[in-house]
CSV table of C-alpha atoms in Angstrom, one decimal:
chain,number,residue,atom,x,y,z
A,1,MET,CA,35.4,160.3,83.1
A,2,ALA,CA,38.1,162.2,85.1
A,3,ARG,CA,38.9,161.0,88.6
A,4,LYS,CA,37.8,163.4,91.3
A,5,SER,CA,39.8,164.0,94.3
A,6,TRP,CA,37.5,161.9,96.5
A,7,HIS,CA,37.5,158.9,94.3
A,8,LEU,CA,39.2,155.8,95.9
A,9,ASP,CA,41.1,153.2,94.0
A,10,ARG,CA,39.0,150.3,94.3
A,11,ARG,CA,41.8,147.8,93.8
A,12,THR,CA,43.7,149.6,96.9
A,13,PHE,CA,40.7,149.3,99.1
A,14,LEU,CA,40.0,145.6,98.2
A,15,LYS,CA,43.5,145.0,99.0
A,16,GLY,CA,43.2,146.4,102.4
A,17,LEU,CA,40.0,144.1,102.9
A,18,GLY,CA,42.1,141.2,101.6
A,19,VAL,CA,44.8,141.9,104.3
A,20,THR,CA,42.4,141.9,106.9
A,21,CYS,CA,40.8,138.9,106.0
A,22,THR,CA,43.9,137.0,106.8
A,23,ILE,CA,43.6,138.0,110.4
A,24,PRO,CA,42.1,135.0,112.2
A,25,TYR,CA,38.7,135.6,113.3
A,26,MET,CA,38.3,139.2,112.0
A,27,GLU,CA,35.2,140.4,113.7
A,28,ALA,CA,33.0,139.4,116.8
A,29,MET,CA,36.1,138.6,118.8
A,30,GLY,CA,35.5,140.9,121.6
A,31,MET,CA,34.4,144.1,123.0
A,32,GLY,CA,35.9,146.6,125.5
A,33,THR,CA,39.0,146.1,127.5
A,34,VAL,CA,41.4,143.5,127.0
A,35,PHE,CA,42.1,141.7,130.3
A,36,LYS,CA,44.9,139.7,131.2
A,37,PRO,CA,44.2,135.9,131.9
A,38,SER,CA,43.3,135.0,135.5
A,39,SER,CA,43.3,131.6,137.2
A,40,PRO,CA,39.7,130.0,137.1
A,41,GLU,CA,37.0,131.2,139.6
A,42,SER,CA,36.3,128.7,142.5
A,43,ALA,CA,32.6,128.7,141.2
A,44,MET,CA,32.5,128.3,137.5
A,45,LYS,CA,29.6,129.8,135.9
A,46,ARG,CA,28.7,129.8,132.2
A,47,LEU,CA,25.9,130.9,129.9
A,48,CYS,CA,24.6,129.3,126.7
A,49,PHE,CA,21.7,130.0,124.2
A,50,VAL,CA,20.2,127.9,121.5
A,51,TYR,CA,17.7,129.2,119.0
A,52,PHE,CA,15.3,127.7,116.6
A,53,PRO,CA,13.0,129.8,114.2
A,54,ASN,CA,9.3,129.9,113.1
A,55,GLY,CA,7.7,129.2,116.6
A,56,VAL,CA,6.2,125.8,117.5
A,57,GLY,CA,3.2,123.7,117.0
A,58,LEU,CA,0.4,124.7,119.3
A,59,PRO,CA,-3.0,122.9,118.3
A,60,PRO,CA,-6.0,124.1,119.9
A,61,GLU,CA,-7.3,122.5,123.0
A,62,GLU,CA,-10.3,121.3,121.1
A,63,SER,CA,-8.0,119.5,118.7
A,64,HIS,CA,-7.4,115.6,119.0
A,65,TYR,CA,-3.7,116.7,118.4
A,66,HIS,CA,-3.4,118.9,121.4
A,67,LYS,CA,-2.5,116.4,123.9
A,68,LYS,CA,0.0,114.7,121.7
A,69,TRP,CA,1.6,117.5,119.8
A,70,SER,CA,1.2,120.7,121.7
A,71,TRP,CA,4.7,122.1,122.3
A,72,PHE,CA,3.8,123.2,126.0
A,73,PRO,CA,3.1,120.5,128.2
A,74,ILE,CA,-0.3,119.4,129.9
A,75,GLY,CA,-0.8,120.9,133.3
A,76,GLU,CA,1.5,123.1,135.4
A,77,GLY,CA,4.0,123.1,138.1
A,78,LYS,CA,6.0,119.9,139.2
A,79,ASP,CA,3.2,117.6,137.9
A,80,TYR,CA,3.0,118.7,134.2
A,81,GLN,CA,3.0,116.1,131.5
A,82,PHE,CA,5.2,116.1,128.4
A,83,THR,CA,3.5,115.8,125.1
A,84,GLN,CA,5.4,113.9,122.4
A,85,THR,CA,6.9,117.0,121.1
A,86,LEU,CA,9.2,117.5,124.3
A,87,LYS,CA,9.2,113.9,125.4
A,88,PRO,CA,12.9,113.4,124.3
A,89,LEU,CA,13.6,115.7,127.4
A,90,GLU,CA,12.0,113.4,129.9
A,91,SER,CA,15.3,112.2,131.1
A,92,HIS,CA,16.3,115.6,132.0
A,93,ARG,CA,13.3,116.7,133.8
A,94,GLU,CA,15.0,117.4,137.0
A,95,ASP,CA,17.6,119.6,135.2
A,96,LEU,CA,15.3,122.0,133.4
A,97,SER,CA,12.2,124.1,133.5
A,98,ILE,CA,9.8,125.1,131.0
A,99,LEU,CA,8.7,128.7,131.0
A,100,GLY,CA,5.6,130.1,129.0
A,101,GLY,CA,4.0,133.6,128.9
A,102,LEU,CA,7.3,135.5,128.3
A,103,SER,CA,8.0,137.7,125.5
A,104,HIS,CA,9.4,141.4,124.3
A,105,PRO,CA,6.9,144.0,124.5
A,106,LYS,CA,8.2,146.0,121.7
A,107,SER,CA,8.3,142.8,119.4
A,108,ARG,CA,4.6,141.6,120.3
A,109,ALA,CA,3.2,143.6,117.5
A,110,LEU,CA,5.8,142.4,114.9
A,111,LEU,CA,5.6,139.6,112.6
A,112,GLY,CA,7.3,136.7,114.4
A,113,HIS,CA,10.3,136.6,112.2
A,114,LEU,CA,11.4,140.1,112.8
A,115,ALA,CA,11.2,139.2,116.5
A,116,GLY,CA,14.0,136.9,116.2
A,117,ASP,CA,16.4,139.9,115.9
A,118,THR,CA,15.4,140.7,119.4
A,119,TRP,CA,15.5,137.4,121.2
A,120,LEU,CA,18.6,138.3,123.4
A,121,THR,CA,18.2,142.1,123.2
A,122,GLY,CA,14.6,143.1,123.9
A,123,GLY,CA,15.4,146.0,121.4
A,124,ASP,CA,13.2,147.9,119.3
A,125,VAL,CA,13.1,147.0,115.7
A,126,ARG,CA,9.9,148.5,114.9
A,127,GLY,CA,9.8,151.2,112.1
A,128,ALA,CA,12.7,152.3,109.9
A,129,GLU,CA,15.3,153.3,112.5
A,130,TYR,CA,16.0,149.7,113.8
A,131,MET,CA,16.9,150.5,117.4
A,132,ASN,CA,18.3,147.4,118.5
A,133,SER,CA,20.5,146.9,121.5
A,134,ILE,CA,23.3,145.0,123.1
A,135,SER,CA,22.5,141.3,123.6
A,136,LEU,CA,22.6,139.4,126.9
A,137,ASP,CA,25.3,137.0,126.0
A,138,GLN,CA,27.6,140.3,125.2
A,139,VAL,CA,26.8,141.8,128.6
A,140,VAL,CA,27.8,138.7,130.3
A,141,ALA,CA,30.9,138.4,127.8
A,142,GLN,CA,32.2,141.6,129.1
A,143,LYS,CA,32.3,140.5,132.6
A,144,PHE,CA,33.5,136.9,132.0
A,145,GLY,CA,35.8,137.3,129.1
A,146,LYS,CA,38.8,138.2,131.4
A,147,HIS,CA,38.9,134.5,132.6
A,148,THR,CA,39.1,133.0,129.1
A,149,ARG,CA,41.0,132.9,125.8
A,150,TYR,CA,38.0,134.3,124.2
A,151,PRO,CA,35.1,136.3,125.5
A,152,TYR,CA,32.5,134.3,123.5
A,153,LEU,CA,31.8,132.0,120.7
A,154,ALA,CA,28.9,132.9,118.4
A,155,LEU,CA,27.8,130.1,116.2
A,156,SER,CA,24.9,129.4,113.5
A,157,THR,CA,24.1,126.8,110.9
A,158,ASP,CA,24.5,129.4,108.2
A,159,GLY,CA,27.2,131.9,109.4
A,160,GLY,CA,27.6,135.5,109.0
A,161,ILE,CA,24.9,137.9,110.1
A,162,GLY,CA,22.2,137.6,107.6
A,163,TYR,CA,20.4,140.9,107.2
A,164,LYS,CA,17.9,142.9,109.4
A,165,SER,CA,14.8,141.3,110.3
A,166,ARG,CA,16.3,138.0,109.2
A,167,VAL,CA,19.6,137.7,111.1
A,168,SER,CA,21.7,134.6,111.4
A,169,THR,CA,23.3,135.6,114.7
A,170,LEU,CA,21.8,135.9,118.3
A,171,SER,CA,24.7,138.3,119.3
A,172,PHE,CA,24.5,142.2,119.2
A,173,ASP,CA,27.3,144.5,120.2
A,174,LEU,CA,27.0,147.6,122.4
A,175,SER,CA,25.5,149.6,119.4
A,176,GLY,CA,23.1,147.0,118.6
A,177,LYS,CA,25.0,145.9,115.4
A,178,PRO,CA,24.9,142.2,114.7
A,179,ILE,CA,28.0,140.0,115.3
A,180,PRO,CA,29.0,137.6,112.8
A,181,THR,CA,28.7,133.9,113.4
A,182,GLU,CA,30.8,130.9,112.4
A,183,HIS,CA,29.6,127.7,111.0
A,184,ARG,CA,32.3,125.6,109.3
A,185,HIS,CA,33.3,123.0,111.9
A,186,ARG,CA,36.8,122.2,110.7
A,187,GLU,CA,37.6,125.9,110.5
A,188,ILE,CA,36.4,126.4,114.2
A,189,PHE,CA,38.4,123.5,115.7
A,190,GLU,CA,41.5,124.5,113.9
A,191,ARG,CA,41.1,128.3,114.9
A,192,TYR,CA,40.2,127.7,118.5
A,193,PHE,CA,41.4,124.3,119.6
A,194,ALA,CA,44.5,123.6,117.6
A,195,PRO,CA,47.0,126.2,118.5
A,196,GLY,CA,49.9,123.5,117.7
A,197,ALA,CA,48.7,124.1,114.0
A,198,GLY,CA,50.7,127.1,113.8
A,199,GLY,CA,53.9,125.4,114.7
A,200,THR,CA,56.1,126.1,117.8
A,201,THR,CA,55.2,128.6,120.4
A,202,GLU,CA,58.1,130.9,119.0
A,203,ALA,CA,56.2,130.6,115.5
A,204,ARG,CA,52.9,131.6,117.0
A,205,ARG,CA,54.5,134.5,118.9
A,206,LYS,CA,55.9,135.8,115.5
A,207,SER,CA,52.5,135.1,113.8
A,208,ILE,CA,51.0,137.2,116.5
A,209,GLN,CA,53.4,140.0,116.1
A,210,GLN,CA,52.8,139.9,112.5
A,211,ASP,CA,49.1,140.3,113.0
A,212,LYS,CA,49.8,143.2,115.2
A,213,LYS,CA,51.9,144.9,112.3
A,214,ILE,CA,49.2,144.3,109.8
A,215,VAL,CA,46.4,145.8,112.2
A,216,ASP,CA,48.6,148.9,112.7
A,217,LEU,CA,49.1,149.4,109.0
A,218,ILE,CA,45.5,149.0,108.2
A,219,LEU,CA,44.5,151.5,111.0
A,220,GLU,CA,47.0,154.1,110.0
A,221,ASP,CA,45.9,153.9,106.3
A,222,SER,CA,42.2,153.9,107.3
A,223,LYS,CA,42.8,157.1,108.9
A,224,ARG,CA,44.2,158.6,105.8
A,225,LEU,CA,41.1,157.4,103.7
A,226,HIS,CA,38.6,158.6,106.2
A,227,ARG,CA,39.4,162.3,105.4
A,228,ARG,CA,38.4,161.5,101.8
A,229,LEU,CA,35.0,160.0,102.3
A,230,GLY,CA,31.6,161.5,102.3
A,231,GLN,CA,29.3,161.4,105.3
A,232,HIS,CA,27.5,158.0,104.6
A,233,ASP,CA,31.0,156.2,103.8
A,234,LYS,CA,32.6,157.7,107.0
A,235,ALA,CA,29.9,155.9,108.9
A,236,LYS,CA,30.6,152.7,107.1
A,237,MET,CA,34.4,153.3,107.7
A,238,ASP,CA,33.7,154.0,111.4
A,239,GLU,CA,31.9,150.4,111.6
A,240,TYR,CA,35.1,148.9,109.8
A,241,LEU,CA,37.4,150.4,112.3
A,242,THR,CA,35.3,149.3,115.3
A,243,SER,CA,35.9,145.8,113.9
A,244,LEU,CA,39.5,146.3,113.4
A,245,SER,CA,39.7,147.6,117.1
A,246,SER,CA,38.2,144.2,118.3
A,247,VAL,CA,40.8,142.4,116.2
A,248,GLU,CA,43.4,144.4,117.9
A,249,ASP,CA,42.1,143.6,121.2
A,250,GLN,CA,42.0,139.9,120.4
A,251,VAL,CA,45.6,139.8,119.2
A,252,LYS,CA,46.5,141.5,122.4
A,253,ARG,CA,44.6,138.7,124.3
A,254,ASN,CA,46.3,136.2,122.2
A,255,GLU,CA,49.7,137.3,123.4
A,256,GLN,CA,48.7,137.1,126.9
A,257,TRP,CA,47.7,133.5,126.7
A,258,LEU,CA,50.3,132.4,124.5
A,259,ASN,CA,52.4,130.7,127.3
A,260,ILE,CA,49.3,129.3,128.9
A,261,PRO,CA,48.7,125.7,127.8
A,262,MET,CA,45.2,124.5,127.1
A,263,LYS,CA,43.7,121.7,128.9
A,264,ASP,CA,44.3,118.2,127.3
A,265,PHE,CA,41.1,117.2,125.4
A,266,ASP,CA,40.0,114.3,123.0
A,267,ALA,CA,38.6,115.3,119.7
A,268,SER,CA,38.4,111.9,118.2
A,269,HIS,CA,34.6,111.8,118.4
A,270,LEU,CA,34.2,115.2,116.3
A,271,ASN,CA,32.6,114.4,112.9
A,272,PHE,CA,34.0,117.0,110.5
A,273,ASN,CA,32.5,115.2,107.4
A,274,ALA,CA,29.0,116.1,108.7
A,275,ASP,CA,27.3,117.9,105.8
A,276,VAL,CA,24.5,120.0,106.8
A,277,LYS,CA,22.8,119.6,103.3
A,278,VAL,CA,22.8,115.9,103.6
A,279,ASP,CA,22.6,115.0,107.3
A,280,PRO,CA,21.5,118.0,109.6
A,281,GLU,CA,21.4,115.9,112.5
A,282,ALA,CA,25.1,115.0,112.3
A,283,TYR,CA,26.0,118.6,111.6
A,284,ILE,CA,24.0,120.0,114.6
A,285,ARG,CA,25.3,117.4,117.0
A,286,THR,CA,28.8,118.2,115.9
A,287,THR,CA,28.3,121.9,116.6
A,288,PHE,CA,27.1,121.0,120.1
A,289,ASP,CA,30.1,118.6,120.4
A,290,LEU,CA,32.4,121.8,119.8
A,291,MET,CA,30.6,123.8,122.2
A,292,VAL,CA,30.9,121.1,124.8
A,293,LEU,CA,34.6,121.0,124.0
A,294,GLY,CA,34.9,124.6,124.2
A,295,MET,CA,33.3,124.5,127.8
A,296,GLN,CA,35.4,121.5,128.8
A,297,VAL,CA,38.9,123.3,128.2
A,298,ASP,CA,37.3,126.7,129.4
A,299,LEU,CA,37.9,128.3,125.9
A,300,THR,CA,35.1,130.6,126.6
A,301,ARG,CA,32.1,130.9,129.2
A,302,VAL,CA,29.6,132.4,126.9
A,303,MET,CA,28.2,130.7,123.7
A,304,THR,CA,25.3,131.2,121.3
A,305,TYR,CA,24.0,128.9,118.5
A,306,MET,CA,21.3,129.6,116.1
A,307,ILE,CA,20.2,126.3,114.8
A,308,ALA,CA,18.3,127.9,111.8
A,309,ARG,CA,17.0,131.4,110.3
A,310,GLU,CA,13.7,132.7,110.3
A,311,ASP,CA,11.2,132.8,107.4
A,312,GLY,CA,12.4,129.6,105.6
A,313,LEU,CA,15.7,131.2,104.6
A,314,GLY,CA,19.0,129.3,104.8
A,315,LEU,CA,19.8,125.8,105.4
A,316,GLY,CA,17.4,125.1,108.1
A,317,GLU,CA,14.3,125.3,106.1
A,318,ASN,CA,15.2,121.9,104.4
A,319,PHE,CA,15.7,120.1,107.8
A,320,PRO,CA,12.3,118.4,108.1
A,321,LYS,CA,12.9,117.1,104.5
A,322,LEU,CA,16.3,115.9,105.0
A,323,ALA,CA,15.8,114.4,108.7
A,324,LEU,CA,12.1,113.2,108.6
A,325,GLY,CA,11.4,112.9,104.9
A,326,LEU,CA,8.6,115.2,105.0
A,327,SER,CA,7.5,116.9,101.8
A,328,LYS,CA,7.5,120.4,103.3
A,329,GLY,CA,10.1,122.7,104.7
A,330,HIS,CA,9.9,124.2,108.1
A,331,HIS,CA,8.5,127.6,107.4
A,332,THR,CA,6.1,126.0,105.0
A,333,ILE,CA,4.8,123.7,107.8
A,334,SER,CA,4.4,126.5,110.0
A,335,HIS,CA,1.9,128.1,107.6
A,336,ASP,CA,0.3,125.0,106.5
A,337,LEU,CA,-3.6,125.2,107.3
A,338,THR,CA,-4.4,121.6,106.3
A,339,THR,CA,-5.6,119.1,109.0
A,340,GLY,CA,-2.5,117.0,109.2
A,341,HIS,CA,0.1,119.8,109.6
A,342,TRP,CA,0.0,119.5,113.4
A,343,GLU,CA,1.4,116.1,113.4
A,344,GLU,CA,4.2,117.1,110.8
A,345,TRP,CA,4.9,120.2,112.9
A,346,GLY,CA,5.0,118.4,116.1
A,347,ARG,CA,7.3,115.6,114.6
A,348,TYR,CA,9.7,118.4,113.5
A,349,ASP,CA,9.4,120.2,116.9
A,350,GLN,CA,10.2,116.8,118.5
A,351,TRP,CA,13.2,116.3,116.3
A,352,LEU,CA,14.5,119.6,117.4
A,353,SER,CA,14.1,118.8,121.0
A,354,LYS,CA,15.9,115.5,120.4
A,355,GLN,CA,19.1,117.7,119.4
A,356,TYR,CA,18.7,119.8,122.5
A,357,SER,CA,18.4,116.5,124.6
A,358,TYR,CA,21.7,115.3,123.0
A,359,PHE,CA,23.3,118.7,124.0
A,360,LEU,CA,22.3,118.4,127.6
A,361,ASP,CA,23.3,114.7,127.6
A,362,ARG,CA,26.9,115.6,126.6
A,363,MET,CA,27.1,118.4,129.2
A,364,LYS,CA,25.8,116.3,131.9
A,365,ASN,CA,28.2,113.5,131.1
A,366,THR,CA,31.2,115.7,130.6
A,367,HIS,CA,33.1,116.9,133.9
A,368,ASP,CA,35.9,119.3,134.7
A,369,GLU,CA,37.4,120.2,138.1
A,370,HIS,CA,34.1,121.8,139.2
A,371,GLY,CA,31.6,118.9,138.3
A,372,SER,CA,29.5,118.2,135.2
A,373,LEU,CA,29.4,121.1,132.8
A,374,LEU,CA,25.7,121.1,132.9
A,375,GLU,CA,25.7,121.9,136.7
A,376,ASN,CA,27.6,125.0,136.1
A,377,THR,CA,25.9,126.2,132.9
A,378,MET,CA,22.7,128.1,132.2
A,379,VAL,CA,21.4,126.9,128.9
A,380,LEU,CA,18.2,128.7,127.5
A,381,TYR,CA,16.7,126.9,124.4
A,382,GLY,CA,13.8,128.6,122.5
A,383,SER,CA,12.2,130.7,119.9
A,384,ALA,CA,11.0,134.4,119.4
A,385,CYS,CA,7.3,133.6,118.5
A,386,SER,CA,4.9,131.0,119.8
A,387,THR,CA,3.2,129.9,116.5
A,388,THR,CA,3.0,131.3,112.9
A,389,HIS,CA,4.1,134.8,113.4
A,390,ASN,CA,2.9,135.4,116.9
A,391,ALA,CA,5.7,137.0,118.9
A,392,ILE,CA,4.1,136.3,122.4
A,393,ASN,CA,4.4,133.3,124.7
A,394,TYR,CA,7.8,132.4,123.6
A,395,PRO,CA,8.5,128.6,123.9
A,396,LEU,CA,11.5,128.4,126.4
A,397,VAL,CA,13.2,125.8,128.2
A,398,LEU,CA,15.8,126.8,130.8
A,399,ALA,CA,18.3,124.0,131.8
A,400,GLY,CA,21.3,123.5,134.0
A,401,GLY,CA,22.9,125.6,136.7
A,402,SER,CA,22.0,123.6,139.7
A,403,LYS,CA,25.3,124.6,141.2
A,404,MET,CA,23.9,128.4,140.7
A,405,GLY,CA,21.1,127.4,143.0
A,406,ILE,CA,18.5,127.0,140.1
A,407,ASN,CA,15.4,124.9,141.2
A,408,HIS,CA,14.4,122.8,138.1
A,409,GLY,CA,11.5,120.3,137.6
A,410,SER,CA,8.5,122.5,136.8
A,411,TYR,CA,6.5,124.3,134.1
A,412,GLN,CA,5.4,127.8,135.1
A,413,LYS,CA,3.3,130.1,133.1
A,414,PHE,CA,3.5,133.9,133.4
A,415,ASP,CA,1.0,136.4,132.0
A,416,GLU,CA,2.8,138.3,129.2
A,417,GLU,CA,5.6,139.4,131.4
A,418,PRO,CA,8.8,140.9,129.6
A,419,MET,CA,11.4,138.3,129.0
A,420,CYS,CA,14.1,140.7,130.0
A,421,ASN,CA,12.7,140.3,133.5
A,422,LEU,CA,14.0,136.7,133.0
A,423,PHE,CA,17.2,137.9,131.9
A,424,VAL,CA,17.7,140.0,134.9
A,425,ASN,CA,17.4,136.9,137.1
A,426,MET,CA,19.8,135.0,134.8
A,427,LEU,CA,22.3,137.9,135.2
A,428,ASN,CA,22.1,137.8,138.9
A,429,ARG,CA,22.5,134.1,139.2
A,430,LEU,CA,25.7,134.6,137.2
A,431,GLY,CA,27.1,136.8,139.9
A,432,ILE,CA,26.5,139.9,137.8
A,433,GLU,CA,24.4,142.2,140.2
A,434,SER,CA,21.7,143.7,138.0
A,435,GLU,CA,18.5,145.4,138.6
A,436,SER,CA,17.5,145.9,134.9
A,437,PHE,CA,18.2,144.8,131.5
A,438,SER,CA,16.8,146.5,128.4
A,439,ASP,CA,13.0,146.8,128.9
A,440,SER,CA,12.6,145.0,132.1
A,441,THR,CA,10.4,145.9,134.6
A,442,GLY,CA,12.0,144.2,137.7
A,443,THR,CA,12.9,140.7,138.1
A,444,LEU,CA,10.7,137.6,137.4
A,445,ASN,CA,8.6,136.3,140.1
A,446,THR,CA,9.6,132.8,140.2
A,447,ASN,CA,11.2,130.2,142.6
A,448,ILE,CA,13.0,128.5,139.8
A,449,LEU,CA,15.9,131.1,139.8
């Protein structure tokens, strides 16, 4: 068949892709203006999100499993009682708050797995149009990114973005498009924490200059290709150029930080041999260790981590089998209707809370010039459905941020309030004056923050 004038040479296009893939951290490196590095603020503030899928075990009150394995505590206020599920967090009681009754109104009628796409956005993914919006972490990254080498760090156990309704990322850009996550520990460390791996400062300077040339060449060639594309392909190319623009911004940022040394750190405790398919606990804890290290050296002040994907997809489905010796995967357990499934589900929820407790321990016992990392970091842990597809009453634990004036130590229930009201409070505690976020109706009426 004769080649048409609008046909592209596939090899040429793939060659272009191959070149761009050689640029470190191709996508998700930043958005908006590139800022010059500045000295640390007198009051350090950070934000972190940790997500798990498939909701939690909530045995009904009449069940004898309720007081032992219900995810939410027994009682309210300061005098609440942990069940076995969140018992691993007991030592952090004064550093955290448990929140119930919050959810995203536009997601309440969705199957819970779809609501995972909106956990940090409050966006509208009902119907075919999928009108997602910017995630909270990215709003903060735009403000805080000027102080750090990288505006944010987006991590997951599976990496990439997954696909609509079953994402493997918590982060969405200004247009509501998913931002790819990273998941290979050694690559993350070498990319962000080992600048010496590139040789001398002069060698790294030449590498950055080469990256700039590559980006320029690709942008120039992409404009030529753009004129030969149909409408649908032009839209795809525009997305591609947007990602290139973020790479260009990060190359400029790297230049500005080139002569600014990173704080000294000890990485001897990092377990780069943790195999998620064999020992998920070791893998998750190494991810948390990398996040703590990133806070310690002020690599970034905004982080997200998706422990596993929704709907039994990805590596996280087998965590209950690998970590606890259970016969079923996480999603399967959440749908099991047999009598004993509450204990299986509770044990796995407990295992997840142990990992979160480890993260809080590490932050509490790691200090910088501003105090413990936990004192200056808000960490929200939770899921986008309560139990088996119900996208209401999100299980949420907010920890840290005592130096931001957050008053912890209680369990507070709300009456189906928008989760984005909480986000408005969080933005204001971070010093980002806000009256609204996404579909918020105001601020959350709470004395916690």
